PDB file of C-alpha atoms in Angstrom:
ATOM      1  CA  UNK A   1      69.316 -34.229  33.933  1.00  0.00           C
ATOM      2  CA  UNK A   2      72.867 -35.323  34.646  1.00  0.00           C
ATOM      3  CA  UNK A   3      73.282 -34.622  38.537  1.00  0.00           C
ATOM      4  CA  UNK A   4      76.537 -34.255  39.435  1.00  0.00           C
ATOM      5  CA  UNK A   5      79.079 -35.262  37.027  1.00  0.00           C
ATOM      6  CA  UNK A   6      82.875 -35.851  37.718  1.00  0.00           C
ATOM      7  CA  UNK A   7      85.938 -36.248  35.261  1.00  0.00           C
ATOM      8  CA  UNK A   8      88.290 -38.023  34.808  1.00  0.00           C
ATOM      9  CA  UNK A   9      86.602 -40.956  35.871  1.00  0.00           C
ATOM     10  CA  UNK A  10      89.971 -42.933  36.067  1.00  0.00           C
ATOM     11  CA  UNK A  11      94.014 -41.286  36.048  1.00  0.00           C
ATOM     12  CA  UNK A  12      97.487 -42.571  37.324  1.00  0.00           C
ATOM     13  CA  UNK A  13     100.012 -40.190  38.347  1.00  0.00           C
ATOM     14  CA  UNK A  14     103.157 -40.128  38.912  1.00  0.00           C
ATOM     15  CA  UNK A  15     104.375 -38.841  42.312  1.00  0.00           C
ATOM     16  CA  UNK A  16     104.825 -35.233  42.381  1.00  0.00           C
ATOM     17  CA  UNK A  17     102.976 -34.815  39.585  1.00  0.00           C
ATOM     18  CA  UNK A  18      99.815 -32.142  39.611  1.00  0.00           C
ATOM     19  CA  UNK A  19      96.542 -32.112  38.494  1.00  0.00           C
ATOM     20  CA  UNK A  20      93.140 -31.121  39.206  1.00  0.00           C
ATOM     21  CA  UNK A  21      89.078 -33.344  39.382  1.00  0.00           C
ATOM     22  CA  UNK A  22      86.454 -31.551  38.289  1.00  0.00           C
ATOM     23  CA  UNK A  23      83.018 -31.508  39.694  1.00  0.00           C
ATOM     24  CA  UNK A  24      79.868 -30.536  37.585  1.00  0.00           C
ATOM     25  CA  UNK A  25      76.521 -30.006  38.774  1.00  0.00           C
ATOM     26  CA  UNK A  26      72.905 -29.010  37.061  1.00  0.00           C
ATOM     27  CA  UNK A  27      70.452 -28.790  40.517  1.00  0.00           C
ATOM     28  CA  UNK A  28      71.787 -25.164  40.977  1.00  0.00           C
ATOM     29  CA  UNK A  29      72.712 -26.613  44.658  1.00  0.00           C
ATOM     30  CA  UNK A  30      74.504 -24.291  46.950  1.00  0.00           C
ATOM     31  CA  UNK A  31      76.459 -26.610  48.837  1.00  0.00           C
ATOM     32  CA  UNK A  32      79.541 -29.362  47.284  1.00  0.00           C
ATOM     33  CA  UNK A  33      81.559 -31.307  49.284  1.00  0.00           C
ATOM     34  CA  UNK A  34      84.397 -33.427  47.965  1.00  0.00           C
ATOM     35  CA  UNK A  35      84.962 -36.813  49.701  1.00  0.00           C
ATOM     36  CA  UNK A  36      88.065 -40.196  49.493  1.00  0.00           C
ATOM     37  CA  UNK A  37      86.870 -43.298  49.738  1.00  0.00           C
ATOM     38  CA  UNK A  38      89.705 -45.863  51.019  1.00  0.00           C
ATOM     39  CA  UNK A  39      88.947 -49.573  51.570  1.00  0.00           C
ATOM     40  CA  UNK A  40      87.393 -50.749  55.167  1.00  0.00           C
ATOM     41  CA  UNK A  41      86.630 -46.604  55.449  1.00  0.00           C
ATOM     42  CA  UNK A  42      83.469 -44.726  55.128  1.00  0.00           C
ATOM     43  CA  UNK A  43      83.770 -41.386  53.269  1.00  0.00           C
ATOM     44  CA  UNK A  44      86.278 -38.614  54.758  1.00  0.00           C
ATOM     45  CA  UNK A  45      85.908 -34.976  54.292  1.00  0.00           C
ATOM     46  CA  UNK A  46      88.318 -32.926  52.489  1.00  0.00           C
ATOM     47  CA  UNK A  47      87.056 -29.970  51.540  1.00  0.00           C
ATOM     48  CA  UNK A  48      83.860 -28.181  51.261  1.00  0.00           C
ATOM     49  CA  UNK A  49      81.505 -25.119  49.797  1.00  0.00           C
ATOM     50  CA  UNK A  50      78.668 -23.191  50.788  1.00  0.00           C
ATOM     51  CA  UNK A  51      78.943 -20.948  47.810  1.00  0.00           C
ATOM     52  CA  UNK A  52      80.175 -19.368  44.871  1.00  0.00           C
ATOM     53  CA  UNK A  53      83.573 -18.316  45.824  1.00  0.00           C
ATOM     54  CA  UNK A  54      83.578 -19.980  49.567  1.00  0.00           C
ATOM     55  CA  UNK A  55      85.777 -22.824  50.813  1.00  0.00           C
ATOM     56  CA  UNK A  56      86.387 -24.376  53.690  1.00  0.00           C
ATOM     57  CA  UNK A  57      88.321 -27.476  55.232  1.00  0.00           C
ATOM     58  CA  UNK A  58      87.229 -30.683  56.127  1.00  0.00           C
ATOM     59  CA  UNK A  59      88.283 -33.808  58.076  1.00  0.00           C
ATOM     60  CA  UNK A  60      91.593 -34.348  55.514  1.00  0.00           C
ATOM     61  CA  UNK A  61      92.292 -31.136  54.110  1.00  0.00           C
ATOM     62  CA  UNK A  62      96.227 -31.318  53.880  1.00  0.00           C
ATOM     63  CA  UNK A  63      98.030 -32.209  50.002  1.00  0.00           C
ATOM     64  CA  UNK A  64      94.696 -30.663  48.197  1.00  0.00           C
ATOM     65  CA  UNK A  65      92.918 -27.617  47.490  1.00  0.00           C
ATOM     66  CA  UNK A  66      90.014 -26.423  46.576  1.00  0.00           C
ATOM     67  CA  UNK A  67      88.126 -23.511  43.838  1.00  0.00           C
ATOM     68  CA  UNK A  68      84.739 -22.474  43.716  1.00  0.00           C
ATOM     69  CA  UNK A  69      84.576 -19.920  40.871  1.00  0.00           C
ATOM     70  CA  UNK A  70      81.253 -21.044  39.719  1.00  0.00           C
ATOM     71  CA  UNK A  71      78.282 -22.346  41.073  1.00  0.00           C
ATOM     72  CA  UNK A  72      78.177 -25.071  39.187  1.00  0.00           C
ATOM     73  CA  UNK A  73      82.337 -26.518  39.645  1.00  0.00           C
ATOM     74  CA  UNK A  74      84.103 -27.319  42.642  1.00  0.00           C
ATOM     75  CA  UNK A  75      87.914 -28.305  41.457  1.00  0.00           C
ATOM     76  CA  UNK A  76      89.853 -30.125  43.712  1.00  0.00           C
ATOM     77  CA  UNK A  77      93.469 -29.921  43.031  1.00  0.00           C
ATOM     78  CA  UNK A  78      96.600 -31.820  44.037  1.00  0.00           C
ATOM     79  CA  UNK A  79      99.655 -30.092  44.040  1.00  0.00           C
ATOM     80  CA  UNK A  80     102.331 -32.528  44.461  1.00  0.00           C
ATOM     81  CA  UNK A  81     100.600 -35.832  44.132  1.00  0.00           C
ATOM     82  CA  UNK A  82     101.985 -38.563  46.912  1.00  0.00           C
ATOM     83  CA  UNK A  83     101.383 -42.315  46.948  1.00  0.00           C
ATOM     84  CA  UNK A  84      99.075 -41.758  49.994  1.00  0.00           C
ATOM     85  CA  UNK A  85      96.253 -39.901  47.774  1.00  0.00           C
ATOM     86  CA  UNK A  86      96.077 -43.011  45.710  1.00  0.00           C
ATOM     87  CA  UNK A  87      91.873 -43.397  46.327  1.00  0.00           C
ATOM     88  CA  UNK A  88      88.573 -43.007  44.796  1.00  0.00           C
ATOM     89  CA  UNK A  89      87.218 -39.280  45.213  1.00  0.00           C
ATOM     90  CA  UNK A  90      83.799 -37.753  45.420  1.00  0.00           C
ATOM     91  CA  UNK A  91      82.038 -35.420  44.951  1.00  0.00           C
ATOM     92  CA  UNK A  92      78.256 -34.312  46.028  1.00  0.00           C
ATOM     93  CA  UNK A  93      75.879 -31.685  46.130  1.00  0.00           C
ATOM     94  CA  UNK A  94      72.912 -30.278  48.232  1.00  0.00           C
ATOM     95  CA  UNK A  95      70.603 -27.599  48.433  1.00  0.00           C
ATOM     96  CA  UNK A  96      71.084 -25.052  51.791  1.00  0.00           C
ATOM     97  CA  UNK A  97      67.682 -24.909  52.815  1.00  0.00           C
ATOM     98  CA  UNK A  98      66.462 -27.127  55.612  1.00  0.00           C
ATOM     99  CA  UNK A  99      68.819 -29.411  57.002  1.00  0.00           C
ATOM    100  CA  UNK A 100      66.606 -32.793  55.957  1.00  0.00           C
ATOM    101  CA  UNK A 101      68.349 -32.599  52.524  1.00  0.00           C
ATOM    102  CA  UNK A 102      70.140 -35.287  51.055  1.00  0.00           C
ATOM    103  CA  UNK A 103      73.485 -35.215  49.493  1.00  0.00           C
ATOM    104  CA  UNK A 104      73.723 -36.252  45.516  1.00  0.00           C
ATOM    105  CA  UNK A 105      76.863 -38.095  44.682  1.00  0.00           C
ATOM    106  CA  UNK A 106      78.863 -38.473  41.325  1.00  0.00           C
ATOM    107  CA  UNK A 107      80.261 -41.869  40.407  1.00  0.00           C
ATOM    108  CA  UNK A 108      84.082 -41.106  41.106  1.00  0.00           C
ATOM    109  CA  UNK A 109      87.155 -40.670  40.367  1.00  0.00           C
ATOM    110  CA  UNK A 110      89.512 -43.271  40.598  1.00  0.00           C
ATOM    111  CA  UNK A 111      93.422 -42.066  41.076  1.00  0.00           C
ATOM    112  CA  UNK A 112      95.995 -44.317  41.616  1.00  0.00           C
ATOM    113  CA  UNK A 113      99.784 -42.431  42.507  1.00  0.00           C
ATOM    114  CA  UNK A 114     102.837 -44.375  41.290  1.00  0.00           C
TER     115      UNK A 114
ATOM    116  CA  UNK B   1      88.024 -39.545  62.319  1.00  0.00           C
ATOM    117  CA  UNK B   2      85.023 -41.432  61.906  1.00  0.00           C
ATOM    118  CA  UNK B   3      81.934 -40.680  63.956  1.00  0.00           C
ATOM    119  CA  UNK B   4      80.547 -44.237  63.268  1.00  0.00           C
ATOM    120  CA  UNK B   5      80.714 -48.017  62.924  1.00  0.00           C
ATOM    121  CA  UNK B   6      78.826 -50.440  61.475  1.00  0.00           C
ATOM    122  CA  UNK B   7      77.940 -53.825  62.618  1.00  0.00           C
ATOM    123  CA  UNK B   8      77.649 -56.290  60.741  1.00  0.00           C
ATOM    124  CA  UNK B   9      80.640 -55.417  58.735  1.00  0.00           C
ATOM    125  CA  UNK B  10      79.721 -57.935  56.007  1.00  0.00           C
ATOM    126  CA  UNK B  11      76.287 -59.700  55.655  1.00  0.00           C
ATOM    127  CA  UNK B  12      74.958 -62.437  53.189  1.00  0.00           C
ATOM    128  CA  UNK B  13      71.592 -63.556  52.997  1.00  0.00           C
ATOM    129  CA  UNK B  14      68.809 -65.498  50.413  1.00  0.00           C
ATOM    130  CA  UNK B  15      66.764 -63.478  48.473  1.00  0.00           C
ATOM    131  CA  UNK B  16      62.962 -62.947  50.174  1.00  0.00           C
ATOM    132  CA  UNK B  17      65.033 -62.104  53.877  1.00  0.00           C
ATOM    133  CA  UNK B  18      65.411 -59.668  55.836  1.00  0.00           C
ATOM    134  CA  UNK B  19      68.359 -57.578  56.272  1.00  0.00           C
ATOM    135  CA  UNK B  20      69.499 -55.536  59.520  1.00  0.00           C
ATOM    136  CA  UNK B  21      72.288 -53.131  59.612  1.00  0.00           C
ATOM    137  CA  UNK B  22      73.043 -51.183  62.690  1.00  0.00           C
ATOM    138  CA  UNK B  23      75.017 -48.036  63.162  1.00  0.00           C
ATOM    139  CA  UNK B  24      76.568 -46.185  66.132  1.00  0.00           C
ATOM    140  CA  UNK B  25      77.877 -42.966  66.487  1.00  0.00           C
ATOM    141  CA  UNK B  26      79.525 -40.557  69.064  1.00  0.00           C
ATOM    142  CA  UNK B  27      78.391 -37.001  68.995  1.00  0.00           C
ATOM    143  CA  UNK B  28      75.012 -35.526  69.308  1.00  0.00           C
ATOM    144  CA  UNK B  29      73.714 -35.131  65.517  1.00  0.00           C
ATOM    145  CA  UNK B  30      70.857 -33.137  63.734  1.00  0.00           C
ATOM    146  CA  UNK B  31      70.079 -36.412  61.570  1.00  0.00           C
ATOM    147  CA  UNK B  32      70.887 -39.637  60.593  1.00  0.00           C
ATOM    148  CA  UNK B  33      71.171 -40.698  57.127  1.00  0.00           C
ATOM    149  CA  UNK B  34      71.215 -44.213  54.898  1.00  0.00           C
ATOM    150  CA  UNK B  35      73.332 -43.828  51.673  1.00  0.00           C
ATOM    151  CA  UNK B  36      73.449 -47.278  49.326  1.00  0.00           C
ATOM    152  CA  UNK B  37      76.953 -47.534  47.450  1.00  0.00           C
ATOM    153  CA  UNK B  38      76.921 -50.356  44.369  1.00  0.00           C
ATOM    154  CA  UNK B  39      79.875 -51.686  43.150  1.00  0.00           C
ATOM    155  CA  UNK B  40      81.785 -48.941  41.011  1.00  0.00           C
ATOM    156  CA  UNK B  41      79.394 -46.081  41.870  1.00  0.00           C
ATOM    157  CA  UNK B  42      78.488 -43.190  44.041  1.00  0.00           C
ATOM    158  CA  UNK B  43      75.932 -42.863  46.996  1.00  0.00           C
ATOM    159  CA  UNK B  44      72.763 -42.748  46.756  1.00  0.00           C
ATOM    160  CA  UNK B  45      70.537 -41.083  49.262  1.00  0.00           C
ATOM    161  CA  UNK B  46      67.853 -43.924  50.621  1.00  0.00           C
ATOM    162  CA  UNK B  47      66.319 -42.150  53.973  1.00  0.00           C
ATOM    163  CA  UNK B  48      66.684 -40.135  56.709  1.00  0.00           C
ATOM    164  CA  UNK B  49      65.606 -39.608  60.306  1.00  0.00           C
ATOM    165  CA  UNK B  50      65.913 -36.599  62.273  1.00  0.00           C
ATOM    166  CA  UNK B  51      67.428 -36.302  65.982  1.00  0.00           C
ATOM    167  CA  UNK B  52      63.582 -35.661  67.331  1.00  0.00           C
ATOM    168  CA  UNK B  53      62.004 -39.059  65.347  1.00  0.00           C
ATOM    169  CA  UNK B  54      62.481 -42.947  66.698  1.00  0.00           C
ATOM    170  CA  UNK B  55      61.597 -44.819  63.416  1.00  0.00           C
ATOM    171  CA  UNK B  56      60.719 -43.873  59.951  1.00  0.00           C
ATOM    172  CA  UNK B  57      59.402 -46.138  57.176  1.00  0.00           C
ATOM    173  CA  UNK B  58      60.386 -45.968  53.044  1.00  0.00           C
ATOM    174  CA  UNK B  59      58.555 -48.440  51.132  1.00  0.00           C
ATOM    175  CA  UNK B  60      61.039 -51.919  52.228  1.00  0.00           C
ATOM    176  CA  UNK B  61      62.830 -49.600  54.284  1.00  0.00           C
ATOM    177  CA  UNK B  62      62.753 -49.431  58.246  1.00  0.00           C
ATOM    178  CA  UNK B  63      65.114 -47.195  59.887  1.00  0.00           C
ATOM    179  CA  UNK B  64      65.410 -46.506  63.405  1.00  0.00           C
ATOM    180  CA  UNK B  65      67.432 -44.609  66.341  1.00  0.00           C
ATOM    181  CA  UNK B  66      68.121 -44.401  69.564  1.00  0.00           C
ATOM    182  CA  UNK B  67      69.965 -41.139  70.461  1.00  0.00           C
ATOM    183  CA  UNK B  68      70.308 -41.960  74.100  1.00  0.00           C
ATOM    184  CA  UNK B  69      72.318 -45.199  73.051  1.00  0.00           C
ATOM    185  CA  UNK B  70      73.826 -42.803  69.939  1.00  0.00           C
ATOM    186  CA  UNK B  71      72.608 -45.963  67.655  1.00  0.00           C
ATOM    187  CA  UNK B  72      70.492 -46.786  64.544  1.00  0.00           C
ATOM    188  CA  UNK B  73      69.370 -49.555  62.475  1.00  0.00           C
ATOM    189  CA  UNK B  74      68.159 -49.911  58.930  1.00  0.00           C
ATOM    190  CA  UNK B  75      65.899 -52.911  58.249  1.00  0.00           C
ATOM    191  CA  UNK B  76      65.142 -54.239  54.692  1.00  0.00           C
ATOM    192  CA  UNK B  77      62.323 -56.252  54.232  1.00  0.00           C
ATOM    193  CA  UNK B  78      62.218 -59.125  51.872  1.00  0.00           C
ATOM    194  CA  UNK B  79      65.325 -58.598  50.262  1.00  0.00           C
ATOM    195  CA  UNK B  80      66.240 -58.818  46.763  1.00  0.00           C
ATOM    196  CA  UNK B  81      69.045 -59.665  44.862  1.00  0.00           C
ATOM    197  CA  UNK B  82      69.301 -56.062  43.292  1.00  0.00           C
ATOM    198  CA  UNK B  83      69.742 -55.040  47.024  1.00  0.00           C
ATOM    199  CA  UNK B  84      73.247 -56.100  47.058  1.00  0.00           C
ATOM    200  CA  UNK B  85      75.354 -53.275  47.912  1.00  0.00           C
ATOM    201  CA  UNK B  86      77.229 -51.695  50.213  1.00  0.00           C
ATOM    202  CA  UNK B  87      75.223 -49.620  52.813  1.00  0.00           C
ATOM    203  CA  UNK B  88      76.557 -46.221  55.022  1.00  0.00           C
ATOM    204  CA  UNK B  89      75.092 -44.276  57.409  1.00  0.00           C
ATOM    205  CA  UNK B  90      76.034 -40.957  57.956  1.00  0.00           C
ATOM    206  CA  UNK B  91      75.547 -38.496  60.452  1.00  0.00           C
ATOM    207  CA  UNK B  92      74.517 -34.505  60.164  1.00  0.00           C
ATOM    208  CA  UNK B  93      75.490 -32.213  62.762  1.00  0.00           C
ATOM    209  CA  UNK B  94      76.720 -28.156  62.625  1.00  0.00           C
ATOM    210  CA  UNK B  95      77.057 -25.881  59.905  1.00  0.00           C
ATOM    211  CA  UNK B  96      76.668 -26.617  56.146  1.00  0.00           C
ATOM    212  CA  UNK B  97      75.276 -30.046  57.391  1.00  0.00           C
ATOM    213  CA  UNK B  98      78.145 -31.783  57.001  1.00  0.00           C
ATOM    214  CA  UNK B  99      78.323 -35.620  56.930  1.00  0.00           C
ATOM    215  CA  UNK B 100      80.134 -38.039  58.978  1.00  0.00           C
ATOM    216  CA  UNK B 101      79.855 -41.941  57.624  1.00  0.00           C
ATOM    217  CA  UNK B 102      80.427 -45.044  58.764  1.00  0.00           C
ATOM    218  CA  UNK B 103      82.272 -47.608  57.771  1.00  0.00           C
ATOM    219  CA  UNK B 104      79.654 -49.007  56.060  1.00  0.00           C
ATOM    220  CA  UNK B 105      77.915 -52.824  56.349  1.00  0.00           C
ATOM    221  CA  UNK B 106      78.619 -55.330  52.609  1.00  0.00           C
ATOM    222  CA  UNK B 107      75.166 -57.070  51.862  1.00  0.00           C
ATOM    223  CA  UNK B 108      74.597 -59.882  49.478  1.00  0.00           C
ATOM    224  CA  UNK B 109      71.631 -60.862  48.304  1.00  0.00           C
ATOM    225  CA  UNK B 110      71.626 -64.355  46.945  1.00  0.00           C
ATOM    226  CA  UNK B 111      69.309 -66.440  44.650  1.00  0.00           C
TER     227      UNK B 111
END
């Protein structure tokens, strides 16, 4: 049982350039949530799912976006990559029912914009 | 923005110790979660406690809060060295029960 899986696990971009994270999970969980981690912060929100085809904004939505086409992947893109995104993302997943639920985490992806 | 802070930012201690982290946050919240972060890896979920409960135990785990001081503290017992981590709480409130975190408290365990 893998849990939630994310890849790349490590890319440099150039700024301006594009591209997208994928997030993988096996629990057949409703909800995903992708998350940056900066140093001396907690986790921020970007964006998030409660479904197959739903998303919505979080705390720091602007520069990405977001698919949901399958249950099972939540892509987070970035269109015009800026020095700014430079971070470690995650992602996580939890089931809808009951709100005592935990979120499962991947291990991250680690971008760094040039 | 982030709902909470921890205190103490950083904290070193011997192994066999005890460890106290507290947490404070600003909004009213459904729950109150404990997520441990090691070096190079994700979160991983360690316990919660619900707006309605004062203190909840998990094995070397004691976690309390106060909602009328918006505050909560996770106590580890006897400490280890494999505790060393970083530790985040994180707050649930509204729809999709979305999580707010702190800033999160450094522990090292030595020998």
């Amino acid at each position: 049982n893998a849990g939630v899986t994310q890849t790349p696990k490590f890319r440099v971009l150039k700024t301006g350039q594009s591209m997208t994270l994928l997030c993988a999970q096996d629990m057949n969980h409703e909800y995903m949530y992708w998350y940056r981690q900066d140093p001396g912060m907690g986790l921020r929100l970007i964006h998030y799912s409660v479904g197959e085809g739903t998303t919505a904004k979080g705390e720091v939505p602007d520069g990405y976006n977001v698919s949901r086409l399958k249950k099972q992947n939540f892509l987070l893109g970035l269109e015009s990559a800026a020095p700014s995104q430079t971070s470690v993302y995650f992602c996580a997943s939890r089931e809808r029912t009951g709100d005592g639920q935990p979120q499962h985490f991947g291990d991250g992806t680690r971008l760094s914009i040039l | 923005s982030q709902q909470g802070e921890e205190d103490p930012q950083a904290l070193s201690i011997q192994e066999g110790e005890n460890a106290t982290m507290n947490c404070s946050y600003k909004t009213s919240i459904n729950n109150l979660q404990w997520y441990r972060q090691n070096s190079g890896r994700g979160l991983v979920h360690l316990i919660l406690i619900r707006s309605n409960e004062r203190e909840k135990h998990s094995g070397r785990l004691r976690v309390t809060l106060d909602t009328s001081k918006k505050s909560s503290s996770l106590l580890i017992t006897a400490s280890r060295a494999a505790d060393t981590a970083s530790y985040f709480c994180a707050t649930a409130a509204g729809t999709a029960s979305k999580l707010t975190f702190g800033t999160g408290t450094r522990l090292q365990v030595t020998l």
